[in-house]
């Protein structure tokens, strides 16, 4: 009986199905395809994400450029009927660059080169501590001392404060209009000059873009 049972067990084991090599290969192939598909999908997602980021950046830049263009058009419209005489030294290069700056915004400017600029600064009420290299005086008598951005010239003339005679940027701040050099910029203040000889802050300029 034992011998018969042993033979039966051996025969039964011999009939057990052997592992299907084709099935294993198919499984391996399936896993490889799945992995490749997943990797491809991830790469596509990254590409789309990067494209969306690039598009967003482009949109922001386009909006900023559009805003700058619109602002310049507005200020140019305000200055196109404004004329001013600029008193400066004949050899002053930054004065010339500032004149080009305001002319690009529509202001009509002519230059005079007196031997003693301080006489004209005294005449038009520019305090000593507010002085710069040139003095611009409009036909309406408003004074703009130094490198005042055209944007703020237009803003002031659109609604001049009753007590003010004009604006000043004391000294020659690096990066102000006419004082550009290798992209450098130093924050500065635009000062309002009042009729009684006092002055007050009209605007704080913290970046070069703020001047546009």
mmCIF file of C-alpha atoms in Angstrom:
data_model
loop_
_atom_site.group_PDB
_atom_site.id
_atom_site.type_symbol
_atom_site.label_atom_id
_atom_site.label_comp_id
_atom_site.label_asym_id
_atom_site.label_seq_id
_atom_site.Cartn_x
_atom_site.Cartn_y
_atom_site.Cartn_z
ATOM 1 C CA UNK A 1 0.000 0.000 0.000
ATOM 2 C CA UNK A 2 2.800 2.387 0.852
ATOM 3 C CA UNK A 3 4.483 1.667 -2.462
ATOM 4 C CA UNK A 4 1.250 2.327 -4.361
ATOM 5 C CA UNK A 5 0.657 5.562 -2.482
ATOM 6 C CA UNK A 6 4.182 6.761 -3.250
ATOM 7 C CA UNK A 7 3.760 6.037 -6.962
ATOM 8 C CA UNK A 8 0.441 7.869 -6.960
ATOM 9 C CA UNK A 9 1.971 10.974 -5.365
ATOM 10 C CA UNK A 10 4.838 10.961 -7.882
ATOM 11 C CA UNK A 11 2.409 10.669 -10.773
ATOM 12 C CA UNK A 12 0.280 13.478 -9.352
ATOM 13 C CA UNK A 13 3.288 15.806 -9.007
ATOM 14 C CA UNK A 14 4.399 15.001 -12.513
ATOM 15 C CA UNK A 15 1.008 16.204 -13.753
ATOM 16 C CA UNK A 16 1.237 19.629 -11.965
ATOM 17 C CA UNK A 17 1.364 22.478 -14.503
ATOM 18 C CA UNK A 18 4.834 23.892 -15.026
ATOM 19 C CA UNK A 19 5.361 27.652 -14.879
ATOM 20 C CA UNK A 20 4.568 29.258 -18.194
ATOM 21 C CA UNK A 21 7.713 31.006 -19.415
ATOM 22 C CA UNK A 22 5.695 32.976 -21.921
ATOM 23 C CA UNK A 23 3.458 34.283 -19.135
ATOM 24 C CA UNK A 24 6.487 35.524 -17.151
ATOM 25 C CA UNK A 25 7.896 37.233 -20.207
ATOM 26 C CA UNK A 26 4.536 38.815 -20.893
ATOM 27 C CA UNK A 27 4.354 40.124 -17.339
ATOM 28 C CA UNK A 28 7.853 41.564 -17.566
ATOM 29 C CA UNK A 29 6.972 43.219 -20.864
ATOM 30 C CA UNK A 30 3.785 44.620 -19.405
ATOM 31 C CA UNK A 31 5.610 46.120 -16.443
ATOM 32 C CA UNK A 32 8.197 47.686 -18.756
ATOM 33 C CA UNK A 33 5.490 49.204 -20.957
ATOM 34 C CA UNK A 34 3.654 50.511 -17.886
ATOM 35 C CA UNK A 35 6.846 52.060 -16.498
ATOM 36 C CA UNK A 36 7.681 53.664 -19.836
ATOM 37 C CA UNK A 37 4.152 55.030 -20.161
ATOM 38 C CA UNK A 38 4.284 56.472 -16.657
ATOM 39 C CA UNK A 39 7.653 58.108 -17.330
ATOM 40 C CA UNK A 40 6.368 59.563 -20.599
ATOM 41 C CA UNK A 41 3.268 60.919 -18.881
ATOM 42 C CA UNK A 42 5.406 62.526 -16.159
ATOM 43 C CA UNK A 43 7.667 64.114 -18.747
ATOM 44 C CA UNK A 44 4.665 65.443 -20.633
ATOM 45 C CA UNK A 45 3.248 66.882 -17.412
ATOM 46 C CA UNK A 46 6.581 68.596 -16.665
ATOM 47 C CA UNK A 47 6.716 70.020 -20.188
ATOM 48 C CA UNK A 48 3.179 71.365 -19.872
ATOM 49 C CA UNK A 49 3.915 72.802 -16.425
ATOM 50 C CA UNK A 50 7.058 74.530 -17.690
ATOM 51 C CA UNK A 51 5.166 75.825 -20.708
ATOM 52 C CA UNK A 52 2.479 77.224 -18.419
ATOM 53 C CA UNK A 53 5.112 78.946 -16.259
ATOM 54 C CA UNK A 54 6.810 80.416 -19.325
ATOM 55 C CA UNK A 55 3.462 81.601 -20.650
ATOM 56 C CA UNK A 56 2.618 83.193 -17.302
ATOM 57 C CA UNK A 57 5.964 85.020 -17.223
ATOM 58 C CA UNK A 58 5.456 86.214 -20.793
ATOM 59 C CA UNK A 59 1.970 87.427 -19.915
ATOM 60 C CA UNK A 60 3.271 89.390 -16.911
ATOM 61 C CA UNK A 61 6.037 90.942 -19.016
ATOM 62 C CA UNK A 62 3.552 91.852 -21.731
ATOM 63 C CA UNK A 63 1.232 93.464 -19.178
ATOM 64 C CA UNK A 64 4.121 95.448 -17.681
ATOM 65 C CA UNK A 65 5.287 96.597 -21.110
ATOM 66 C CA UNK A 66 1.750 97.527 -22.089
ATOM 67 C CA UNK A 67 1.271 99.495 -18.855
ATOM 68 C CA UNK A 68 4.539 101.367 -19.415
ATOM 69 C CA UNK A 69 3.598 102.215 -23.002
ATOM 70 C CA UNK A 70 0.137 103.414 -21.954
ATOM 71 C CA UNK A 71 1.576 105.524 -19.131
ATOM 72 C CA UNK A 72 4.124 107.128 -21.449
ATOM 73 C CA UNK A 73 1.392 107.900 -23.984
ATOM 74 C CA UNK A 74 -0.666 109.581 -21.259
ATOM 75 C CA UNK A 75 2.242 111.683 -20.010
ATOM 76 C CA UNK A 76 3.259 112.578 -23.566
ATOM 77 C CA UNK A 77 -0.266 113.803 -24.200
ATOM 78 C CA UNK A 78 -0.018 116.025 -21.120
ATOM 79 C CA UNK A 79 3.374 117.462 -22.113
ATOM 80 C CA UNK A 80 2.897 117.944 -25.844
ATOM 81 C CA UNK A 81 1.693 121.528 -25.342
ATOM 82 C CA UNK A 82 4.307 122.411 -22.723
ATOM 83 C CA UNK A 83 7.402 124.460 -23.532
ATOM 84 C CA UNK A 84 10.337 125.130 -21.232
ATOM 85 C CA UNK A 85 13.666 126.909 -21.227
ATOM 86 C CA UNK A 86 16.516 124.921 -19.714
ATOM 87 C CA UNK A 87 19.359 126.883 -18.138
ATOM 88 C CA UNK A 88 22.530 124.806 -18.079
ATOM 89 C CA UNK A 89 26.256 124.794 -18.642
ATOM 90 C CA UNK A 90 27.176 124.495 -22.299
ATOM 91 C CA UNK A 91 29.333 121.423 -21.593
ATOM 92 C CA UNK A 92 26.877 119.560 -19.352
ATOM 93 C CA UNK A 93 26.297 116.129 -20.899
ATOM 94 C CA UNK A 94 23.773 114.862 -18.353
ATOM 95 C CA UNK A 95 21.743 118.059 -18.814
ATOM 96 C CA UNK A 96 21.570 117.328 -22.530
ATOM 97 C CA UNK A 97 20.492 113.746 -21.817
ATOM 98 C CA UNK A 98 17.729 114.974 -19.498
ATOM 99 C CA UNK A 99 16.479 117.339 -22.197
ATOM 100 C CA UNK A 100 16.306 114.409 -24.631
ATOM 101 C CA UNK A 101 14.384 112.452 -21.990
ATOM 102 C CA UNK A 102 11.658 115.086 -21.564
ATOM 103 C CA UNK A 103 11.514 115.716 -25.308
ATOM 104 C CA UNK A 104 10.795 112.012 -25.806
ATOM 105 C CA UNK A 105 7.725 112.592 -23.643
ATOM 106 C CA UNK A 106 6.534 115.460 -25.823
ATOM 107 C CA UNK A 107 7.863 118.497 -23.958
ATOM 108 C CA UNK A 108 9.389 121.238 -26.116
ATOM 109 C CA UNK A 109 12.679 122.411 -24.620
ATOM 110 C CA UNK A 110 15.195 125.042 -25.618
ATOM 111 C CA UNK A 111 18.553 125.606 -23.953
ATOM 112 C CA UNK A 112 20.352 128.673 -22.684
ATOM 113 C CA UNK A 113 23.908 128.731 -21.367
ATOM 114 C CA UNK A 114 24.369 131.652 -18.974
ATOM 115 C CA UNK A 115 27.774 132.254 -17.430
ATOM 116 C CA UNK A 116 26.319 132.284 -13.920
ATOM 117 C CA UNK A 117 23.607 129.678 -13.407
ATOM 118 C CA UNK A 118 23.116 130.630 -9.769
ATOM 119 C CA UNK A 119 21.633 133.967 -10.829
ATOM 120 C CA UNK A 120 18.803 132.161 -12.615
ATOM 121 C CA UNK A 121 18.295 129.726 -9.763
ATOM 122 C CA UNK A 122 17.989 132.710 -7.423
ATOM 123 C CA UNK A 123 15.606 134.441 -9.821
ATOM 124 C CA UNK A 124 13.256 131.474 -9.979
ATOM 125 C CA UNK A 125 13.331 130.711 -6.265
ATOM 126 C CA UNK A 126 15.335 127.479 -6.161
ATOM 127 C CA UNK A 127 16.685 127.031 -2.597
ATOM 128 C CA UNK A 128 20.397 126.295 -2.334
ATOM 129 C CA UNK A 129 19.852 122.818 -0.853
ATOM 130 C CA UNK A 130 17.531 121.885 -3.745
ATOM 131 C CA UNK A 131 19.904 122.772 -6.565
ATOM 132 C CA UNK A 132 21.279 120.586 -9.321
ATOM 133 C CA UNK A 133 23.069 121.053 -12.641
ATOM 134 C CA UNK A 134 20.232 122.570 -14.677
ATOM 135 C CA UNK A 135 17.021 124.531 -14.174
ATOM 136 C CA UNK A 136 14.005 124.187 -16.458
ATOM 137 C CA UNK A 137 11.324 126.872 -16.426
ATOM 138 C CA UNK A 138 8.033 126.423 -18.288
ATOM 139 C CA UNK A 139 6.230 129.223 -20.079
ATOM 140 C CA UNK A 140 3.749 129.176 -17.171
ATOM 141 C CA UNK A 141 6.594 129.881 -14.745
ATOM 142 C CA UNK A 142 6.872 126.469 -13.090
ATOM 143 C CA UNK A 143 10.374 125.359 -12.176
ATOM 144 C CA UNK A 144 11.877 121.884 -12.520
ATOM 145 C CA UNK A 145 15.312 121.668 -11.003
ATOM 146 C CA UNK A 146 17.627 118.812 -11.907
ATOM 147 C CA UNK A 147 16.817 115.329 -13.156
ATOM 148 C CA UNK A 148 13.070 115.255 -12.528
ATOM 149 C CA UNK A 149 11.456 112.391 -14.507
ATOM 150 C CA UNK A 150 9.115 113.587 -17.264
ATOM 151 C CA UNK A 151 6.417 111.405 -15.714
ATOM 152 C CA UNK A 152 6.398 113.604 -12.600
ATOM 153 C CA UNK A 153 6.701 116.826 -14.576
ATOM 154 C CA UNK A 154 3.473 115.835 -16.342
ATOM 155 C CA UNK A 155 1.831 114.740 -13.094
ATOM 156 C CA UNK A 156 2.695 118.031 -11.402
ATOM 157 C CA UNK A 157 1.526 120.202 -14.296
ATOM 158 C CA UNK A 158 -1.754 118.288 -14.531
ATOM 159 C CA UNK A 159 -2.591 119.321 -10.964
ATOM 160 C CA UNK A 160 -0.085 121.803 -9.522
ATOM 161 C CA UNK A 161 -0.405 122.361 -5.757
ATOM 162 C CA UNK A 162 -1.444 125.930 -4.997
ATOM 163 C CA UNK A 163 1.562 126.614 -2.763
ATOM 164 C CA UNK A 164 4.160 125.093 -5.116
ATOM 165 C CA UNK A 165 6.431 126.665 -7.711
ATOM 166 C CA UNK A 166 7.807 123.374 -9.007
ATOM 167 C CA UNK A 167 9.804 120.222 -8.341
ATOM 168 C CA UNK A 168 13.459 119.460 -7.715
ATOM 169 C CA UNK A 169 15.791 116.486 -7.621
ATOM 170 C CA UNK A 170 18.763 117.782 -5.628
ATOM 171 C CA UNK A 171 22.201 116.705 -6.788
ATOM 172 C CA UNK A 172 22.529 114.169 -9.571
ATOM 173 C CA UNK A 173 21.260 110.743 -8.402
ATOM 174 C CA UNK A 174 22.658 107.759 -10.274
ATOM 175 C CA UNK A 175 20.055 106.202 -12.552
ATOM 176 C CA UNK A 176 17.759 109.218 -12.679
ATOM 177 C CA UNK A 177 16.778 110.434 -16.191
ATOM 178 C CA UNK A 178 19.937 111.715 -17.855
ATOM 179 C CA UNK A 179 22.153 110.039 -15.251
ATOM 180 C CA UNK A 180 21.920 106.450 -16.487
ATOM 181 C CA UNK A 181 25.124 104.435 -16.214
ATOM 182 C CA UNK A 182 25.514 100.660 -16.676
ATOM 183 C CA UNK A 183 22.104 99.932 -15.188
ATOM 184 C CA UNK A 184 23.043 101.392 -11.805
ATOM 185 C CA UNK A 185 20.356 103.053 -9.708
ATOM 186 C CA UNK A 186 20.279 104.877 -6.381
ATOM 187 C CA UNK A 187 16.902 105.648 -4.737
ATOM 188 C CA UNK A 188 16.127 109.340 -4.429
ATOM 189 C CA UNK A 189 13.379 111.805 -3.612
ATOM 190 C CA UNK A 190 11.580 114.323 -5.772
ATOM 191 C CA UNK A 191 11.042 117.446 -3.717
ATOM 192 C CA UNK A 192 8.279 119.998 -4.039
ATOM 193 C CA UNK A 193 9.496 123.604 -3.851
ATOM 194 C CA UNK A 194 7.002 125.957 -2.249
ATOM 195 C CA UNK A 195 6.485 129.683 -2.730
ATOM 196 C CA UNK A 196 7.541 130.456 0.835
ATOM 197 C CA UNK A 197 10.940 128.828 0.302
ATOM 198 C CA UNK A 198 10.100 125.595 2.096
ATOM 199 C CA UNK A 199 10.149 122.172 0.503
ATOM 200 C CA UNK A 200 8.536 118.791 1.044
ATOM 201 C CA UNK A 201 8.719 115.296 -0.401
ATOM 202 C CA UNK A 202 6.660 114.975 -3.563
ATOM 203 C CA UNK A 203 7.616 111.373 -4.426
ATOM 204 C CA UNK A 204 9.982 108.639 -3.271
ATOM 205 C CA UNK A 205 11.670 106.929 -6.211
ATOM 206 C CA UNK A 206 12.707 103.437 -5.144
ATOM 207 C CA UNK A 207 13.395 101.843 -8.536
ATOM 208 C CA UNK A 208 14.296 102.798 -12.091
ATOM 209 C CA UNK A 209 10.968 101.442 -13.363
ATOM 210 C CA UNK A 210 9.100 103.861 -11.121
ATOM 211 C CA UNK A 211 10.424 106.713 -13.259
ATOM 212 C CA UNK A 212 8.705 105.430 -16.408
#
